[in-house]
Coordinates of C-alpha atoms and ligand atoms in Angstrom, one line a residue:
M23 CA 15.0 4.6 -28.0
D24 CA 16.0 4.1 -24.3
F25 CA 13.4 2.2 -22.1
R26 CA 12.1 4.5 -20.4
T27 CA 11.5 7.1 -23.7
E28 CA 9.8 4.0 -25.3
V29 CA 7.4 3.6 -22.5
R30 CA 6.2 7.0 -22.2
A31 CA 6.1 7.3 -26.0
W32 CA 3.7 3.6 -25.9
L33 CA 1.7 4.9 -22.8
A34 CA 0.7 8.6 -24.3
G35 CA 0.0 7.4 -27.6
R36 CA -2.2 4.2 -26.5
L37 CA -3.8 6.9 -23.5
A38 CA -4.1 9.8 -26.1
D39 CA -6.7 7.9 -28.1
T40 CA -8.9 6.5 -25.3
P41 CA -7.8 7.6 -21.5
A42 CA -10.6 5.6 -19.9
P43 CA -10.2 2.1 -21.7
D44 CA -12.5 -0.9 -20.7
P45 CA -10.6 -2.6 -17.9
R46 CA -10.6 -5.5 -19.9
A47 CA -9.6 -4.5 -23.0
W48 CA -7.0 -2.8 -21.3
E49 CA -5.4 -6.1 -20.0
R50 CA -5.2 -7.4 -23.8
E51 CA -3.8 -4.5 -24.9
L52 CA -0.8 -4.6 -22.3
G53 CA -0.6 -8.3 -23.0
K54 CA -0.4 -7.9 -26.9
A55 CA 1.9 -5.0 -26.5
G56 CA 3.9 -6.8 -24.6
W57 CA 3.9 -4.8 -21.2
I58 CA 2.6 -7.9 -18.7
G59 CA 5.1 -10.1 -17.3
I60 CA 7.8 -7.8 -18.5
G61 CA 10.4 -9.2 -15.7
W62 CA 9.5 -13.3 -15.8
P63 CA 12.4 -15.0 -16.1
G64 CA 11.9 -18.0 -18.5
A65 CA 13.9 -21.6 -19.0
D66 CA 16.4 -22.3 -22.0
G67 CA 16.3 -19.4 -23.6
E68 CA 12.0 -19.0 -23.6
T69 CA 10.6 -16.7 -22.0
Y70 CA 6.7 -17.0 -19.9
G71 CA 6.3 -13.2 -20.1
N72 CA 7.7 -10.8 -22.4
R73 CA 10.6 -9.5 -22.5
R74 CA 13.1 -10.7 -19.8
A75 CA 13.5 -6.9 -18.6
T76 CA 16.0 -6.3 -16.2
L77 CA 15.0 -4.9 -12.5
P78 CA 15.4 -1.3 -13.2
E79 CA 13.4 -1.4 -16.4
Q80 CA 11.2 -2.9 -14.2
V81 CA 10.9 -0.4 -12.3
V82 CA 11.0 2.4 -15.1
W83 CA 7.5 0.7 -16.0
A84 CA 6.0 1.1 -13.4
E85 CA 7.2 4.2 -12.3
E86 CA 6.1 6.1 -16.2
Y87 CA 2.6 3.4 -15.3
A88 CA 1.9 5.4 -12.4
R89 CA 2.7 9.1 -13.8
S90 CA 1.2 8.5 -17.2
G91 CA -2.8 8.7 -15.1
A92 CA -3.8 5.1 -16.8
P93 CA -6.5 3.1 -15.5
A94 CA -5.4 0.8 -12.3
R95 CA -5.0 -2.7 -13.5
M96 CA -7.6 -5.8 -12.9
G97 CA -4.9 -8.5 -14.2
H98 CA -2.4 -7.6 -11.2
I99 CA -3.2 -10.6 -9.1
G100 CA -2.3 -12.8 -11.9
E101 CA 1.0 -10.8 -12.8
N102 CA 2.0 -9.9 -9.6
L103 CA 1.1 -12.6 -7.2
L104 CA 0.0 -16.2 -9.2
A105 CA 2.8 -15.5 -11.6
P106 CA 6.0 -14.5 -8.8
T107 CA 4.3 -17.8 -6.6
L108 CA 4.3 -20.1 -9.8
I109 CA 7.9 -19.0 -10.8
T110 CA 9.1 -19.9 -7.1
Y111 CA 6.9 -22.9 -6.7
G112 CA 5.8 -24.2 -10.0
T113 CA 6.2 -27.5 -11.9
E114 CA 7.5 -26.4 -15.3
E115 CA 4.2 -27.6 -17.0
Q116 CA 1.9 -25.6 -14.2
K117 CA 4.5 -22.4 -15.6
H118 CA 4.1 -23.2 -19.2
R119 CA -0.1 -24.1 -19.2
H120 CA -0.8 -21.1 -16.3
L121 CA 1.4 -17.7 -17.1
P122 CA 1.1 -17.2 -21.4
P123 CA -2.4 -16.2 -20.4
V124 CA -1.7 -13.6 -17.7
A125 CA 1.1 -12.7 -19.7
R126 CA -1.2 -12.0 -22.9
G127 CA -3.9 -10.5 -20.6
E128 CA -6.5 -13.0 -21.4
T129 CA -6.9 -14.7 -18.0
L130 CA -8.1 -12.8 -14.8
W131 CA -7.0 -14.2 -11.2
C132 CA -8.5 -13.6 -7.6
Q133 CA -7.4 -14.9 -4.5
G134 CA -9.0 -17.5 -2.0
Y135 CA -7.4 -17.3 1.0
S136 CA -10.1 -15.4 4.1
E137 CA -12.7 -17.6 5.2
P138 CA -15.5 -16.3 7.7
G139 CA -13.4 -17.4 10.7
A140 CA -10.0 -17.4 9.2
G141 CA -8.5 -14.0 8.3
S142 CA -5.6 -12.4 10.5
D143 CA -5.9 -16.2 11.8
L144 CA -5.1 -18.2 7.9
A145 CA -4.7 -20.9 9.6
G146 CA -7.9 -21.6 10.9
I147 CA -9.1 -22.5 7.2
R148 CA -11.9 -24.6 6.9
T149 CA -12.4 -25.4 3.5
T150 CA -11.8 -29.0 2.4
A151 CA -10.5 -30.5 -0.7
T152 CA -10.3 -34.2 -1.7
P153 CA -8.3 -35.8 -4.4
D154 CA -10.3 -36.6 -7.4
T155 CA -8.3 -39.4 -8.8
T156 CA -10.5 -39.7 -12.4
T157 CA -8.9 -36.1 -12.8
G158 CA -5.6 -35.8 -10.8
G159 CA -7.0 -33.1 -9.1
Y160 CA -9.1 -32.2 -6.2
T161 CA -12.6 -31.3 -5.2
V162 CA -13.1 -28.6 -3.1
T163 CA -16.2 -27.5 -0.6
G164 CA -15.9 -24.4 1.5
Q165 CA -16.2 -20.6 1.7
K166 CA -14.5 -17.7 0.8
I167 CA -14.8 -14.2 1.9
W168 CA -13.7 -10.6 0.7
T169 CA -12.2 -12.2 -2.6
S170 CA -11.5 -8.8 -4.5
L171 CA -12.4 -9.1 -8.3
A172 CA -14.0 -12.7 -7.9
L173 CA -16.9 -11.6 -10.3
D174 CA -14.0 -11.1 -12.9
A175 CA -11.4 -13.6 -12.3
D176 CA -11.6 -16.7 -14.6
W177 CA -9.3 -18.6 -11.7
C178 CA -9.1 -18.5 -8.2
F179 CA -5.9 -19.5 -6.4
V180 CA -7.4 -21.4 -3.0
L181 CA -5.9 -22.7 0.2
A182 CA -8.0 -25.4 1.5
R183 CA -7.5 -28.5 3.6
T184 CA -6.5 -31.5 1.8
D185 CA -5.7 -33.4 5.1
P186 CA -8.8 -34.0 6.8
G187 CA -6.5 -34.6 10.4
S188 CA -4.6 -31.8 10.3
T189 CA -4.7 -28.4 12.0
R190 CA -3.7 -25.0 11.8
H191 CA -1.2 -24.8 8.8
H192 CA -0.1 -28.2 8.7
G193 CA -2.3 -30.0 6.0
L194 CA -3.1 -27.4 3.5
S195 CA -2.7 -26.8 -0.3
F196 CA -2.6 -24.4 -2.5
L197 CA -4.7 -25.3 -5.6
L198 CA -5.6 -23.7 -8.8
V199 CA -9.4 -23.2 -9.2
E200 CA -11.2 -22.4 -12.8
M201 CA -14.3 -19.9 -11.7
D202 CA -17.0 -20.8 -14.2
Q203 CA -18.3 -24.4 -12.5
P204 CA -22.2 -23.4 -12.3
G205 CA -24.0 -25.1 -10.0
R206 CA -20.3 -25.3 -7.8
I207 CA -19.4 -22.3 -7.8
E208 CA -21.2 -19.3 -6.8
V209 CA -20.3 -15.7 -6.3
R210 CA -21.7 -12.9 -3.8
P211 CA -21.0 -9.4 -4.3
I212 CA -20.4 -7.4 -1.4
R213 CA -22.1 -4.2 -1.1
Q214 CA -19.5 -1.5 -0.2
L215 CA -19.5 1.8 2.1
T216 CA -18.7 3.6 -1.2
G217 CA -21.7 2.0 -3.2
T218 CA -19.6 -0.3 -5.4
S219 CA -18.6 -4.3 -4.8
E220 CA -15.0 -5.0 -5.7
F221 CA -14.8 -7.9 -3.1
N222 CA -17.5 -11.0 -3.2
E223 CA -18.1 -14.1 -0.9
V224 CA -17.5 -17.2 -3.2
F225 CA -19.4 -20.2 -2.2
L226 CA -17.8 -23.7 -3.5
D227 CA -19.6 -26.6 -3.2
G228 CA -17.4 -29.5 -5.0
A229 CA -15.5 -27.4 -7.2
R230 CA -12.9 -28.9 -9.6
A231 CA -9.5 -27.6 -8.0
T232 CA -7.0 -28.7 -11.3
E233 CA -3.8 -29.1 -9.2
A234 CA -2.2 -28.0 -6.2
V235 CA 1.4 -26.2 -6.7
G236 CA 3.7 -26.9 -4.5
G237 CA 3.1 -30.4 -3.8
E238 CA 0.2 -31.2 -1.5
G239 CA 0.3 -30.6 1.7
N240 CA 2.8 -27.4 1.4
G241 CA 0.0 -25.0 0.5
W242 CA 1.5 -23.2 3.9
Q243 CA 4.7 -22.2 2.5
V244 CA 3.3 -21.1 -0.9
A245 CA 0.5 -19.1 0.6
M246 CA 2.9 -17.5 3.0
G247 CA 5.7 -16.6 0.0
L248 CA 3.2 -15.3 -1.6
L249 CA 2.3 -13.0 1.0
A250 CA 5.7 -11.8 1.0
L251 CA 5.1 -10.6 -2.3
E252 CA 2.1 -9.2 -1.8
R253 CA 3.4 -6.7 1.0
G254 CA 6.8 -5.8 -0.9
V255 CA 7.9 -5.8 -3.9
S256 CA 4.7 -4.5 -5.7
T257 CA 4.5 -1.4 -2.9
L258 CA 7.9 0.4 -5.1
A259 CA 5.6 0.8 -7.9
Q260 CA 2.9 2.7 -5.6
Q261 CA 5.3 5.3 -4.5
V262 CA 4.8 7.4 -8.0
G263 CA 1.3 7.3 -7.6
F264 CA 1.0 8.1 -3.9
A265 CA 3.2 11.3 -4.9
A266 CA 0.4 11.8 -7.8
E267 CA -2.0 11.9 -5.3
L268 CA -0.3 14.1 -2.5
E269 CA 0.7 16.6 -5.5
K270 CA -3.3 16.4 -6.2
V271 CA -4.4 17.2 -2.1
V272 CA -1.7 20.4 -2.0
A273 CA -2.9 21.4 -5.5
A274 CA -5.8 21.5 -3.7
A275 CA -4.9 22.6 -0.4
V276 CA -3.0 26.0 -2.8
A277 CA -6.2 26.6 -4.5
S278 CA -8.4 26.8 -1.4
G279 CA -6.5 28.4 0.6
A280 CA -6.1 25.7 3.2
A281 CA -2.4 25.8 2.6
E282 CA -2.4 28.9 4.7
D283 CA -3.3 26.7 7.7
P284 CA 0.0 26.1 9.5
V285 CA -1.3 22.9 10.7
I286 CA -2.4 21.8 6.9
R287 CA 0.5 22.6 5.8
A288 CA 2.7 20.9 9.0
R289 CA 0.3 17.2 7.6
I290 CA 1.2 18.1 4.3
V291 CA 4.9 18.2 5.0
R292 CA 4.8 15.3 7.4
Q293 CA 3.3 13.4 4.2
W294 CA 6.0 14.7 1.8
A295 CA 8.9 13.4 4.4
E296 CA 7.1 10.3 4.9
L297 CA 7.2 9.5 1.4
D298 CA 10.6 10.1 0.8
T299 CA 10.9 7.5 3.8
M300 CA 9.0 5.0 2.1
R301 CA 10.7 5.1 -1.5
R302 CA 13.9 4.9 0.6
H303 CA 12.5 2.1 2.0
A304 CA 11.5 0.3 -1.0
L305 CA 14.6 0.7 -2.7
R306 CA 16.7 -0.3 0.1
T307 CA 15.2 -3.7 0.1
L308 CA 14.6 -3.7 -3.7
G309 CA 15.2 -7.2 -4.3
T310 CA 16.1 -8.2 -1.2
T311 CA 14.7 -11.8 -0.2
G312 CA 15.0 -13.3 3.5
D313 CA 14.1 -10.0 5.3
P314 CA 11.1 -11.4 7.1
G315 CA 10.5 -7.4 8.6
A316 CA 10.8 -5.6 5.1
P317 CA 7.9 -6.4 3.6
S318 CA 5.5 -5.8 6.6
V319 CA 7.5 -2.6 7.4
A320 CA 7.0 -1.4 3.9
K321 CA 3.2 -2.5 4.8
L322 CA 3.2 -0.5 7.6
L323 CA 4.7 2.6 6.5
W324 CA 2.4 2.7 3.1
G325 CA -1.2 2.1 4.6
G326 CA -1.3 4.3 7.6
W327 CA 0.2 6.7 5.1
H328 CA -2.6 6.5 2.4
Q329 CA -5.3 6.4 5.1
R330 CA -4.0 10.0 6.7
L331 CA -3.7 11.2 3.4
G332 CA -7.0 10.5 2.5
E333 CA -7.7 12.2 6.2
L334 CA -6.2 15.2 4.5
A335 CA -7.5 15.3 1.3
V336 CA -11.6 15.8 2.7
E337 CA -10.5 18.5 5.1
V338 CA -8.6 20.3 2.1
A339 CA -11.5 19.9 -0.5
G340 CA -13.6 21.4 2.7
E341 CA -17.6 21.2 1.4
A342 CA -17.2 19.2 -1.7
G343 CA -15.4 16.7 0.6
A344 CA -18.0 16.7 3.5
V345 CA -21.3 16.5 1.1
G346 CA -21.9 14.6 -2.2
P347 CA -23.1 16.0 -5.5
E348 CA -26.4 14.0 -5.2
P349 CA -28.8 12.4 -2.4
W350 CA -27.0 9.7 -1.3
T351 CA -30.0 7.1 -1.4
T352 CA -31.1 7.6 -4.7
R353 CA -27.5 7.1 -6.5
R354 CA -25.9 3.7 -6.7
P355 CA -22.9 3.6 -7.1
Y356 CA -22.6 7.0 -5.2
E357 CA -21.1 10.2 -7.0
L358 CA -18.2 10.3 -5.2
H359 CA -16.0 13.3 -4.7
P360 CA -11.9 12.2 -5.6
A361 CA -11.0 12.9 -2.1
Q362 CA -14.1 11.0 -0.6
H363 CA -13.2 8.3 -3.0
L364 CA -9.8 8.3 -1.7
F365 CA -10.6 9.0 1.9
L366 CA -13.1 5.6 1.5
F367 CA -11.4 3.5 -0.4
S368 CA -8.1 4.2 1.8
R369 CA -9.6 2.8 5.2
A370 CA -9.0 -0.6 4.1
D371 CA -5.3 0.0 3.6
T372 CA -4.6 -1.2 7.1
I373 CA -7.0 -4.5 6.8
Y374 CA -6.0 -6.0 3.7
G375 CA -2.6 -8.1 2.8
G376 CA -2.1 -8.5 6.8
S377 CA -3.7 -5.8 9.3
D378 CA -1.1 -3.1 11.0
E379 CA -1.4 -5.3 14.0
I380 CA -0.4 -8.3 12.2
Q381 CA 2.9 -7.0 10.8
R382 CA 3.8 -5.4 14.2
N383 CA 3.6 -9.2 15.4
I384 CA 5.4 -10.3 12.8
I385 CA 8.1 -7.5 13.6
A386 CA 8.3 -8.2 17.3
E387 CA 8.4 -11.9 16.6
R388 CA 10.5 -12.6 13.9
V389 CA 12.7 -9.6 13.5
L390 CA 12.6 -8.6 17.5
G391 CA 12.3 -11.4 18.6
L392 CA 10.4 -10.5 21.3
P393 CA 8.3 -14.0 23.0
R394 CA 4.9 -15.1 20.6
E395 CA 1.6 -13.8 21.8
P396 CA 0.0 -16.6 23.7
R397 CA -2.8 -18.4 21.4
Ligands
FAD6 C1 -10.2 -4.1 0.3 C2 -10.3 -5.2 0.8 C3 -9.8 -7.1 0.1 C4 -9.6 -8.0 0.0 N1 -9.2 -9.0 -0.6 C5 -8.7 -10.4 -0.2 C6 -8.8 -10.9 -1.5 O1 -8.6 -10.7 -2.4 N2 -8.6 -12.5 -1.0 C7 -8.4 -12.7 0.5 O2 -8.4 -14.0 0.4 N3 -8.8 -11.8 1.6 C8 -9.0 -10.6 0.7 N4 -9.1 -9.5 1.9 C9 -9.4 -10.1 3.3 C10 -8.4 -9.7 4.1 O3 -7.0 -10.2 3.7 C11 -8.5 -9.7 5.6 O4 -9.7 -8.6 5.9 C12 -7.5 -9.7 7.0 O5 -7.0 -10.9 6.8 C13 -8.0 -9.2 8.3 O6 -9.0 -10.5 8.6 P1 -10.2 -10.5 8.6 O7 -11.1 -9.5 8.1 O8 -11.1 -11.8 8.9 O9 -10.3 -9.7 10.1 P2 -10.0 -10.1 11.5 O10 -8.7 -11.2 11.4 O11 -10.9 -11.0 12.4 O12 -9.4 -9.0 12.5 C14 -10.4 -8.0 13.4 C15 -9.3 -7.3 13.8 O13 -8.5 -7.8 15.0 C16 -6.9 -7.5 14.9 N5 -6.5 -8.9 15.4 C17 -6.9 -10.1 14.4 N6 -5.8 -11.0 15.2 C18 -5.1 -9.9 16.2 C19 -4.0 -10.5 16.9 N7 -3.4 -11.4 16.8 N8 -3.3 -9.6 17.6 C20 -3.6 -8.2 17.4 N9 -4.8 -7.9 16.7 C21 -5.3 -8.9 15.8 C22 -6.6 -7.1 13.3 O14 -5.6 -6.4 13.4 C23 -8.5 -6.5 13.0 O15 -7.9 -5.3 13.5 C24 -9.2 -8.0 1.6 C25 -9.5 -7.0 2.3 C26 -9.8 -5.5 2.3 C27 -10.5 -4.8 3.2

């Protein structure tokens, strides 16, 4: 059986039983069946993940997963952000300790970068950490914000200042923190426009970090390496999901008659053409490293595209896109029409992982060589 057939058969068989499995149980099932970390390398013949899949196989898995309509992954931060970072910057011991539980779908991670005073300007981080000589770890104090999935996560990678006299991007460390530390870590959910709470505030008050990845004081280099992953490689899997979303909008436009409107038709064609551009960009840059502009271009392309798709979706949905099925004050989280859900959630796409303005700054300064903006 070729790889694509194997993937399709597994997903179809599994989702036929339970189309919407419990997200946490689903992670374990994926892990058990060997579908997490499929491309991770190993050392000396062993593997931290499950399969040592080739790059084309990883693309096939991502495409088929999106095509199958399987649920959004809860373990993506551990699998797609933490794991490649550990593989690049971690010690053998760190890889052996942290990668297998991620591959088994047992350990969920969250990302503790942003703070109330440090978002786009991440170097403004004020969370501090001091070495704990008894454990060999660190004691961390400060506040993180917008931490996606922090309420469910078992671990968090936290960017903190380990050199008290340092400023900006110097003296930071990339620390690993276990979340279950009552009295030392408090997670407060943030209510979103949708009525749900995917992200949170995280308060650290003498929390224990087990270790620094990439060595103490090298947090900026590690954090930036991870952000390039966040903007770049994982976008390829999105293409198929985006195509499925666009197909639904087109079907809705045809069904409602909105597709008769030449302006709507032109917008659909534009979405289609731009999606094709994104796919080509993703394929062209797949597996390349060291191109400072490629991840930023990808993020700029898909963030705005997805927002415009959300806008188109609510317009095409007509009345159903404009009003909710229940009075919105009585039901939380709100029951949203899929078009409304797409519209509201995609507002965040041009912000997280580095806003559009920041991506343009990166392209201007690091690719085009334009003068740095005054600070
Ligand atoms: C859905 C969602 C999930 C998130 N999940 C996480 C997470 O899991 N972990 C985490 O650490 N963070 C997370 N974030 C936070 C995200 O990384 C920040 O919101 C983002 O970096 C922007 O920072 P900020 O919100 O502080 O905005 P600010 O930095 O205050 O920016 C405000 C506005 O000013 C603009 N701006 C800022 N600086 C410049 C400049 N130099 N030139 C031009 N314009 C500028 C920005 O583009 C933006 O429009 C998430 C955010 C969202 C929306």
